[in-house]
Amino acid sequence: MIRVGIVGLGGMGEVHYRNYDKIEDAEVAAFVSTSTKGKEKAKELGLPHYGSIKEMVENEDIQVVDICTPNFLHKENVMEALNLGKHVIVEKPMALHKSDAEKMFALAEKKKLKLFVAHVLQFTKEMEILRGYVKSKELGRPLDGYFLRIAGKPGWSTDGWLFKKEKSGVIPFDLHIHDLDMIVSLFGKPKKYSYTSAGNEGIGYREQYRFTYSYEDLHVGAEAAWFDADFPFTQSWRIYFEKGLLVREKDGLILYEKNKGERKIDITDKVLVSTGINLPPTGMFYNELTHFLECIREGKESSIVTKDQVLTVIELLEEIVFGRQEKEI
């Protein structure tokens, strides 16, 4: 039995709790939260609550610390948990700066502990299928790709930290990171990239971005936005291969091939867990956490979310948020 301590009991902390509750040979032992709401939630769930990771580790028999705190606390929380001798799962982004992420990985290696980053879309059925087509070349090579992730401005950020780029990394690190992680895992580090952005003045961040990532013989576009409007969360992607077009939209996953019409592909998860947030029941968090715990049990690294992949994504986003508009790599 692997016993887990969850740090941060907001929306994502509860999502992780609900999924550990469904995983055999795993249980949540305790929570760390400094908010009144978090303390009340821990009491409601009937589990111990602590004010710090150190206090939790000193009082509970746990092997894994799962960090679901705001982005700007991730480095501090990860380093503390590793120094206390615990394996760590941390929500994306693990850091806003590549140098910080490298220090976190280096400490994990020094302590001979596992450190995993929760890029959850890697664990969807549609991503598994897309990965298979890219690797097998069954549809030929990819010719073009486009990823979309747009929504109205979030309303859940306590004290507005989400809208301060030095604390959250704003849209590129909170929203676009999901798509860039998929792009990098599928196609590697781009040879060059560029982007445009737009938004209202005086709010401290850009509200909409369009990105282009260029490879040897492939261009991948993406869009991400928090519109200051009552716009529903919308996500989609499409990859055009030599022998077909694979599209993920609201209606599911559809493959279009010449003279074959459309074919809907089943992307139903075997296990569905309610999230408690603005997401329908899904298996992606269950699949993700099950995978990470399996890696810990077997003492192996993840083949789905790799260290190099994580560092590449952070490097690119750091340049976009804190650096240049265009760069040839």
Short mmCIF file of C-alpha atoms in Angstrom, two decimals:
data_model
loop_
_atom_site.label_atom_id
_atom_site.label_comp_id
_atom_site.label_asym_id
_atom_site.label_seq_id
_atom_site.Cartn_x
_atom_site.Cartn_y
_atom_site.Cartn_z
CA MET A 1 0.00 0.00 0.00
CA ILE A 2 1.39 3.38 -1.04
CA ARG A 3 0.29 6.15 1.29
CA VAL A 4 0.04 9.65 -0.14
CA GLY A 5 -0.03 13.09 1.44
CA ILE A 6 -1.73 15.78 -0.66
CA VAL A 7 -0.49 19.36 -0.39
CA GLY A 8 -3.15 21.88 -1.39
CA LEU A 9 -6.84 21.10 -1.09
CA GLY A 10 -8.40 23.34 -3.72
CA GLY A 11 -10.04 22.00 -6.85
CA MET A 12 -7.10 19.95 -8.11
CA GLY A 13 -6.24 18.59 -4.68
CA GLU A 14 -9.77 17.21 -4.41
CA VAL A 15 -9.58 15.78 -7.95
CA HIS A 16 -6.43 13.87 -6.99
CA TYR A 17 -8.02 12.67 -3.74
CA ARG A 18 -11.07 11.32 -5.60
CA ASN A 19 -8.81 9.36 -7.96
CA TYR A 20 -6.50 7.91 -5.31
CA ASP A 21 -9.67 6.68 -3.62
CA LYS A 22 -10.30 4.47 -6.68
CA ILE A 23 -6.76 3.11 -7.03
CA GLU A 24 -5.99 -0.26 -5.47
CA ASP A 25 -2.96 -0.37 -3.16
CA ALA A 26 -3.01 3.41 -2.67
CA GLU A 27 -4.60 5.66 -0.08
CA VAL A 28 -4.51 9.29 0.96
CA ALA A 29 -3.20 9.54 4.52
CA ALA A 30 -3.42 13.29 5.14
CA PHE A 31 -3.63 16.79 3.69
CA VAL A 32 -1.61 19.97 4.00
CA SER A 33 -3.54 23.20 3.58
CA THR A 34 -3.32 26.68 5.07
CA SER A 35 -6.74 27.86 3.90
CA THR A 36 -9.92 27.73 5.95
CA LYS A 37 -11.70 26.04 3.06
CA GLY A 38 -8.97 23.38 2.86
CA LYS A 39 -9.15 22.66 6.57
CA GLU A 40 -12.93 22.31 6.37
CA LYS A 41 -12.64 19.96 3.38
CA ALA A 42 -10.11 17.75 5.20
CA LYS A 43 -12.46 17.54 8.17
CA GLU A 44 -15.36 16.69 5.87
CA LEU A 45 -13.32 13.85 4.34
CA GLY A 46 -12.34 12.59 7.79
CA LEU A 47 -8.58 12.81 7.24
CA PRO A 48 -5.79 14.50 9.26
CA HIS A 49 -4.86 18.04 8.29
CA TYR A 50 -1.50 19.73 8.78
CA GLY A 51 -0.11 23.22 8.33
CA SER A 52 3.15 22.17 6.63
CA ILE A 53 4.73 19.31 4.70
CA LYS A 54 7.28 18.82 7.49
CA GLU A 55 4.55 18.47 10.10
CA MET A 56 2.68 15.95 7.95
CA VAL A 57 5.78 13.85 7.25
CA GLU A 58 6.72 13.82 10.94
CA ASN A 59 3.27 12.58 11.96
CA GLU A 60 2.19 10.30 9.12
CA ASP A 61 3.64 7.21 7.44
CA ILE A 62 3.64 8.33 3.80
CA GLN A 63 5.79 7.50 0.77
CA VAL A 64 4.54 10.09 -1.72
CA VAL A 65 3.82 13.81 -1.50
CA ASP A 66 1.37 15.03 -4.16
CA ILE A 67 1.60 18.79 -4.68
CA CYS A 68 -1.49 20.66 -5.90
CA THR A 69 -0.66 24.17 -4.71
CA PRO A 70 -0.57 27.39 -6.80
CA ASN A 71 2.21 27.48 -9.43
CA PHE A 72 4.51 29.86 -7.56
CA LEU A 73 4.72 27.48 -4.56
CA HIS A 74 5.71 24.39 -6.54
CA LYS A 75 9.48 24.73 -6.30
CA GLU A 76 9.46 25.37 -2.55
CA ASN A 77 7.04 22.50 -1.92
CA VAL A 78 8.89 20.03 -4.16
CA MET A 79 12.30 20.80 -2.65
CA GLU A 80 10.94 20.44 0.89
CA ALA A 81 9.27 17.10 0.17
CA LEU A 82 12.38 15.70 -1.54
CA ASN A 83 14.62 16.86 1.31
CA LEU A 84 12.29 15.01 3.67
CA GLY A 85 12.91 11.82 1.69
CA LYS A 86 9.59 11.48 -0.14
CA HIS A 87 8.75 10.74 -3.77
CA VAL A 88 6.90 13.64 -5.39
CA ILE A 89 4.10 14.14 -7.89
CA VAL A 90 3.63 17.81 -8.75
CA GLU A 91 0.96 19.52 -10.81
CA LYS A 92 1.99 21.31 -13.98
CA PRO A 93 3.82 23.60 -14.35
CA MET A 94 6.51 22.28 -12.03
CA ALA A 95 8.27 25.66 -12.38
CA LEU A 96 8.19 28.88 -14.41
CA HIS A 97 11.95 28.82 -15.02
CA LYS A 98 14.01 25.98 -16.50
CA SER A 99 16.83 26.53 -13.99
CA ASP A 100 14.41 25.90 -11.10
CA ALA A 101 13.08 22.73 -12.74
CA GLU A 102 16.64 21.47 -13.27
CA LYS A 103 17.39 21.99 -9.56
CA MET A 104 14.32 20.01 -8.60
CA PHE A 105 15.22 17.09 -10.87
CA ALA A 106 18.84 17.20 -9.67
CA LEU A 107 17.75 16.96 -6.02
CA ALA A 108 15.46 14.02 -6.80
CA GLU A 109 18.35 12.21 -8.49
CA LYS A 110 20.70 13.00 -5.61
CA LYS A 111 18.19 11.67 -3.08
CA LYS A 112 17.39 8.65 -5.31
CA LEU A 113 13.72 9.62 -5.32
CA LYS A 114 11.12 9.87 -8.10
CA LEU A 115 9.76 13.21 -9.27
CA PHE A 116 6.84 13.22 -11.70
CA VAL A 117 5.03 16.15 -13.34
CA ALA A 118 1.27 15.84 -13.84
CA HIS A 119 0.73 16.60 -17.52
CA VAL A 120 -2.63 14.88 -17.45
CA LEU A 121 -3.62 15.11 -21.14
CA GLN A 122 -0.87 12.59 -21.91
CA PHE A 123 -3.14 10.04 -20.21
CA THR A 124 -6.26 10.51 -22.32
CA LYS A 125 -7.39 7.81 -24.72
CA GLU A 126 -7.25 10.23 -27.66
CA MET A 127 -3.63 11.12 -26.94
CA GLU A 128 -2.74 7.43 -26.72
CA ILE A 129 -4.32 6.91 -30.16
CA LEU A 130 -2.63 9.98 -31.68
CA ARG A 131 0.73 8.90 -30.29
CA GLY A 132 0.20 5.50 -31.89
CA TYR A 133 -0.50 6.96 -35.35
CA VAL A 134 2.55 9.24 -35.17
CA LYS A 135 4.87 6.41 -34.11
CA SER A 136 3.50 3.69 -36.42
CA LYS A 137 3.26 5.94 -39.50
CA GLU A 138 0.11 4.00 -40.39
CA LEU A 139 -1.32 7.24 -41.81
CA GLY A 140 2.03 8.39 -43.19
CA ARG A 141 3.97 11.32 -41.80
CA PRO A 142 2.27 14.36 -40.22
CA LEU A 143 1.99 17.31 -42.62
CA ASP A 144 0.30 19.90 -40.41
CA GLY A 145 -1.22 20.29 -36.95
CA TYR A 146 -3.34 22.72 -34.98
CA PHE A 147 -4.27 22.86 -31.28
CA LEU A 148 -6.94 25.11 -29.73
CA ARG A 149 -7.60 25.86 -26.05
CA ILE A 150 -9.69 28.95 -25.31
CA ALA A 151 -12.09 30.06 -22.58
CA GLY A 152 -13.56 33.00 -20.74
CA LYS A 153 -11.44 34.54 -17.99
CA PRO A 154 -11.23 32.13 -15.00
CA GLY A 155 -13.01 33.17 -11.84
CA TRP A 156 -11.51 30.75 -9.32
CA SER A 157 -8.12 32.34 -8.54
CA THR A 158 -7.72 33.22 -4.85
CA ASP A 159 -6.23 36.73 -4.46
CA GLY A 160 -5.77 36.94 -8.24
CA TRP A 161 -2.42 35.10 -8.34
CA LEU A 162 -3.39 33.44 -11.63
CA PHE A 163 -3.28 36.78 -13.44
CA LYS A 164 0.23 37.75 -12.28
CA LYS A 165 2.85 36.44 -14.67
CA GLU A 166 5.56 36.14 -12.02
CA LYS A 167 3.30 33.84 -10.00
CA SER A 168 1.42 31.80 -12.59
CA GLY A 169 3.08 32.33 -15.96
CA VAL A 170 -0.45 33.33 -17.07
CA ILE A 171 -1.97 31.85 -20.25
CA PRO A 172 1.16 30.17 -21.69
CA PHE A 173 1.94 28.31 -18.44
CA ASP A 174 -1.61 27.68 -17.27
CA LEU A 175 -3.45 26.92 -20.51
CA HIS A 176 -1.17 26.54 -23.53
CA ILE A 177 1.21 24.29 -21.58
CA HIS A 178 -1.20 21.38 -22.15
CA ASP A 179 -0.94 21.66 -25.93
CA LEU A 180 2.77 22.46 -26.04
CA ASP A 181 3.45 19.39 -23.90
CA MET A 182 1.57 17.25 -26.42
CA ILE A 183 3.36 18.91 -29.34
CA VAL A 184 6.83 18.39 -27.84
CA SER A 185 6.10 14.80 -26.81
CA LEU A 186 4.90 13.98 -30.34
CA PHE A 187 7.35 15.91 -32.51
CA GLY A 188 10.27 16.95 -30.29
CA LYS A 189 11.74 20.38 -29.76
CA PRO A 190 10.84 22.77 -32.59
CA LYS A 191 13.59 24.26 -34.72
CA LYS A 192 11.98 27.68 -34.36
CA TYR A 193 8.80 29.27 -33.11
CA SER A 194 6.93 32.57 -33.23
CA TYR A 195 3.75 33.97 -31.77
CA THR A 196 1.38 36.92 -31.73
CA SER A 197 -0.66 38.12 -28.77
CA ALA A 198 -3.51 40.51 -28.09
CA GLY A 199 -5.47 41.89 -25.17
CA ASN A 200 -6.81 44.82 -23.25
CA GLU A 201 -4.38 47.38 -21.87
CA GLY A 202 -3.57 47.83 -18.21
CA ILE A 203 -4.38 44.33 -16.94
CA GLY A 204 -0.80 43.02 -16.77
CA TYR A 205 -1.10 40.08 -19.17
CA ARG A 206 -2.04 39.25 -22.76
CA GLU A 207 -5.46 37.64 -23.19
CA GLN A 208 -4.98 35.75 -26.46
CA TYR A 209 -2.04 34.05 -28.20
CA ARG A 210 -1.41 32.36 -31.56
CA PHE A 211 1.69 30.21 -31.82
CA THR A 212 3.58 28.58 -34.69
CA TYR A 213 6.11 25.81 -34.01
CA SER A 214 8.26 24.86 -36.99
CA TYR A 215 10.05 21.59 -37.67
CA GLU A 216 12.03 20.25 -40.63
CA ASP A 217 8.94 19.52 -42.74
CA LEU A 218 6.08 20.31 -40.38
CA HIS A 219 4.40 23.41 -38.95
CA VAL A 220 2.15 23.18 -35.89
CA GLY A 221 -0.16 26.05 -34.94
CA ALA A 222 -1.88 26.65 -31.63
CA GLU A 223 -4.16 29.17 -29.99
CA ALA A 224 -4.82 29.89 -26.32
CA ALA A 225 -6.97 32.56 -24.70
CA TRP A 226 -8.78 33.80 -21.63
CA PHE A 227 -11.32 36.11 -23.22
CA ASP A 228 -12.88 38.82 -21.05
CA ALA A 229 -16.26 37.47 -22.10
CA ASP A 230 -18.73 34.74 -21.14
CA PHE A 231 -17.20 32.24 -23.55
CA PRO A 232 -17.34 28.49 -22.82
CA PHE A 233 -14.19 26.44 -22.42
CA THR A 234 -13.35 25.02 -25.85
CA GLN A 235 -10.56 22.62 -26.77
CA SER A 236 -9.73 20.76 -29.97
CA TRP A 237 -6.87 19.56 -32.12
CA ARG A 238 -6.33 18.14 -35.58
CA ILE A 239 -3.37 16.47 -37.24
CA TYR A 240 -3.25 16.15 -41.02
CA PHE A 241 -1.28 13.07 -42.10
CA GLU A 242 -0.36 12.00 -45.63
CA LYS A 243 -3.21 9.47 -45.59
CA GLY A 244 -5.81 11.05 -43.37
CA LEU A 245 -7.00 13.74 -40.99
CA LEU A 246 -7.39 12.96 -37.27
CA VAL A 247 -9.63 15.44 -35.43
CA ARG A 248 -10.44 15.77 -31.73
CA GLU A 249 -13.44 17.98 -31.09
CA LYS A 250 -16.46 18.13 -28.80
CA ASP A 251 -18.10 15.21 -30.58
CA GLY A 252 -15.13 12.95 -29.95
CA LEU A 253 -12.26 11.62 -32.05
CA ILE A 254 -12.85 11.26 -35.78
CA LEU A 255 -10.58 9.93 -38.52
CA TYR A 256 -11.22 11.16 -42.06
CA GLU A 257 -9.63 9.17 -44.89
CA LYS A 258 -9.98 9.54 -48.66
CA ASN A 259 -12.90 7.57 -50.12
CA LYS A 260 -13.69 6.14 -46.67
CA GLY A 261 -15.83 8.87 -45.13
CA GLU A 262 -15.51 9.50 -41.42
CA ARG A 263 -14.80 6.97 -38.71
CA LYS A 264 -15.55 7.74 -35.08
CA ILE A 265 -13.00 6.22 -32.74
CA ASP A 266 -14.02 5.11 -29.25
CA ILE A 267 -12.16 7.12 -26.61
CA THR A 268 -14.16 6.01 -23.58
CA ASP A 269 -12.00 5.37 -20.51
CA LYS A 270 -12.35 2.04 -18.71
CA VAL A 271 -12.57 3.85 -15.37
CA LEU A 272 -14.48 7.13 -14.99
CA VAL A 273 -14.11 9.24 -11.84
CA SER A 274 -16.14 12.35 -11.03
CA THR A 275 -13.94 15.42 -10.66
CA GLY A 276 -15.89 17.78 -8.44
CA ILE A 277 -14.80 20.66 -10.68
CA ASN A 278 -15.92 21.98 -14.09
CA LEU A 279 -14.90 18.76 -15.86
CA PRO A 280 -17.16 15.77 -16.53
CA PRO A 281 -16.25 12.34 -15.12
CA THR A 282 -12.99 11.20 -16.73
CA GLY A 283 -10.33 8.53 -16.48
CA MET A 284 -7.32 10.70 -17.30
CA PHE A 285 -6.39 11.56 -13.70
CA TYR A 286 -6.89 7.94 -12.65
CA ASN A 287 -4.66 6.75 -15.51
CA GLU A 288 -2.02 9.39 -14.69
CA LEU A 289 -1.77 8.70 -10.95
CA THR A 290 -1.93 4.92 -11.46
CA HIS A 291 1.00 5.22 -13.89
CA PHE A 292 3.12 7.36 -11.55
CA LEU A 293 2.52 5.03 -8.59
CA GLU A 294 3.44 2.05 -10.75
CA CYS A 295 6.71 3.79 -11.67
CA ILE A 296 7.43 4.39 -7.98
CA ARG A 297 6.71 0.75 -7.08
CA GLU A 298 8.96 -0.50 -9.87
CA GLY A 299 11.69 2.14 -9.40
CA LYS A 300 11.48 3.34 -13.00
CA GLU A 301 11.13 6.65 -14.81
CA SER A 302 7.99 7.57 -16.74
CA SER A 303 8.10 6.88 -20.46
CA ILE A 304 5.03 9.09 -20.97
CA VAL A 305 6.09 12.32 -19.20
CA THR A 306 9.88 12.47 -19.45
CA LYS A 307 12.36 14.84 -17.82
CA ASP A 308 13.61 16.13 -21.19
CA GLN A 309 10.06 16.75 -22.38
CA VAL A 310 9.19 18.71 -19.21
CA LEU A 311 12.36 20.83 -19.41
CA THR A 312 11.86 21.61 -23.10
CA VAL A 313 8.30 22.80 -22.51
CA ILE A 314 9.35 25.03 -19.61
CA GLU A 315 12.27 26.44 -21.60
CA LEU A 316 10.01 27.46 -24.49
CA LEU A 317 7.27 28.90 -22.27
CA GLU A 318 9.78 30.81 -20.17
CA GLU A 319 11.08 32.51 -23.33
CA ILE A 320 7.52 33.32 -24.44
CA VAL A 321 6.42 34.80 -21.11
CA PHE A 322 9.62 36.42 -19.91
CA GLY A 323 11.74 36.72 -23.07
CA ARG A 324 11.51 37.07 -26.84
CA GLN A 325 8.71 36.88 -29.40
CA GLU A 326 10.61 34.77 -31.92
CA LYS A 327 13.60 32.47 -31.69
CA GLU A 328 15.42 30.07 -33.97
CA ILE A 329 16.72 27.09 -32.03
#
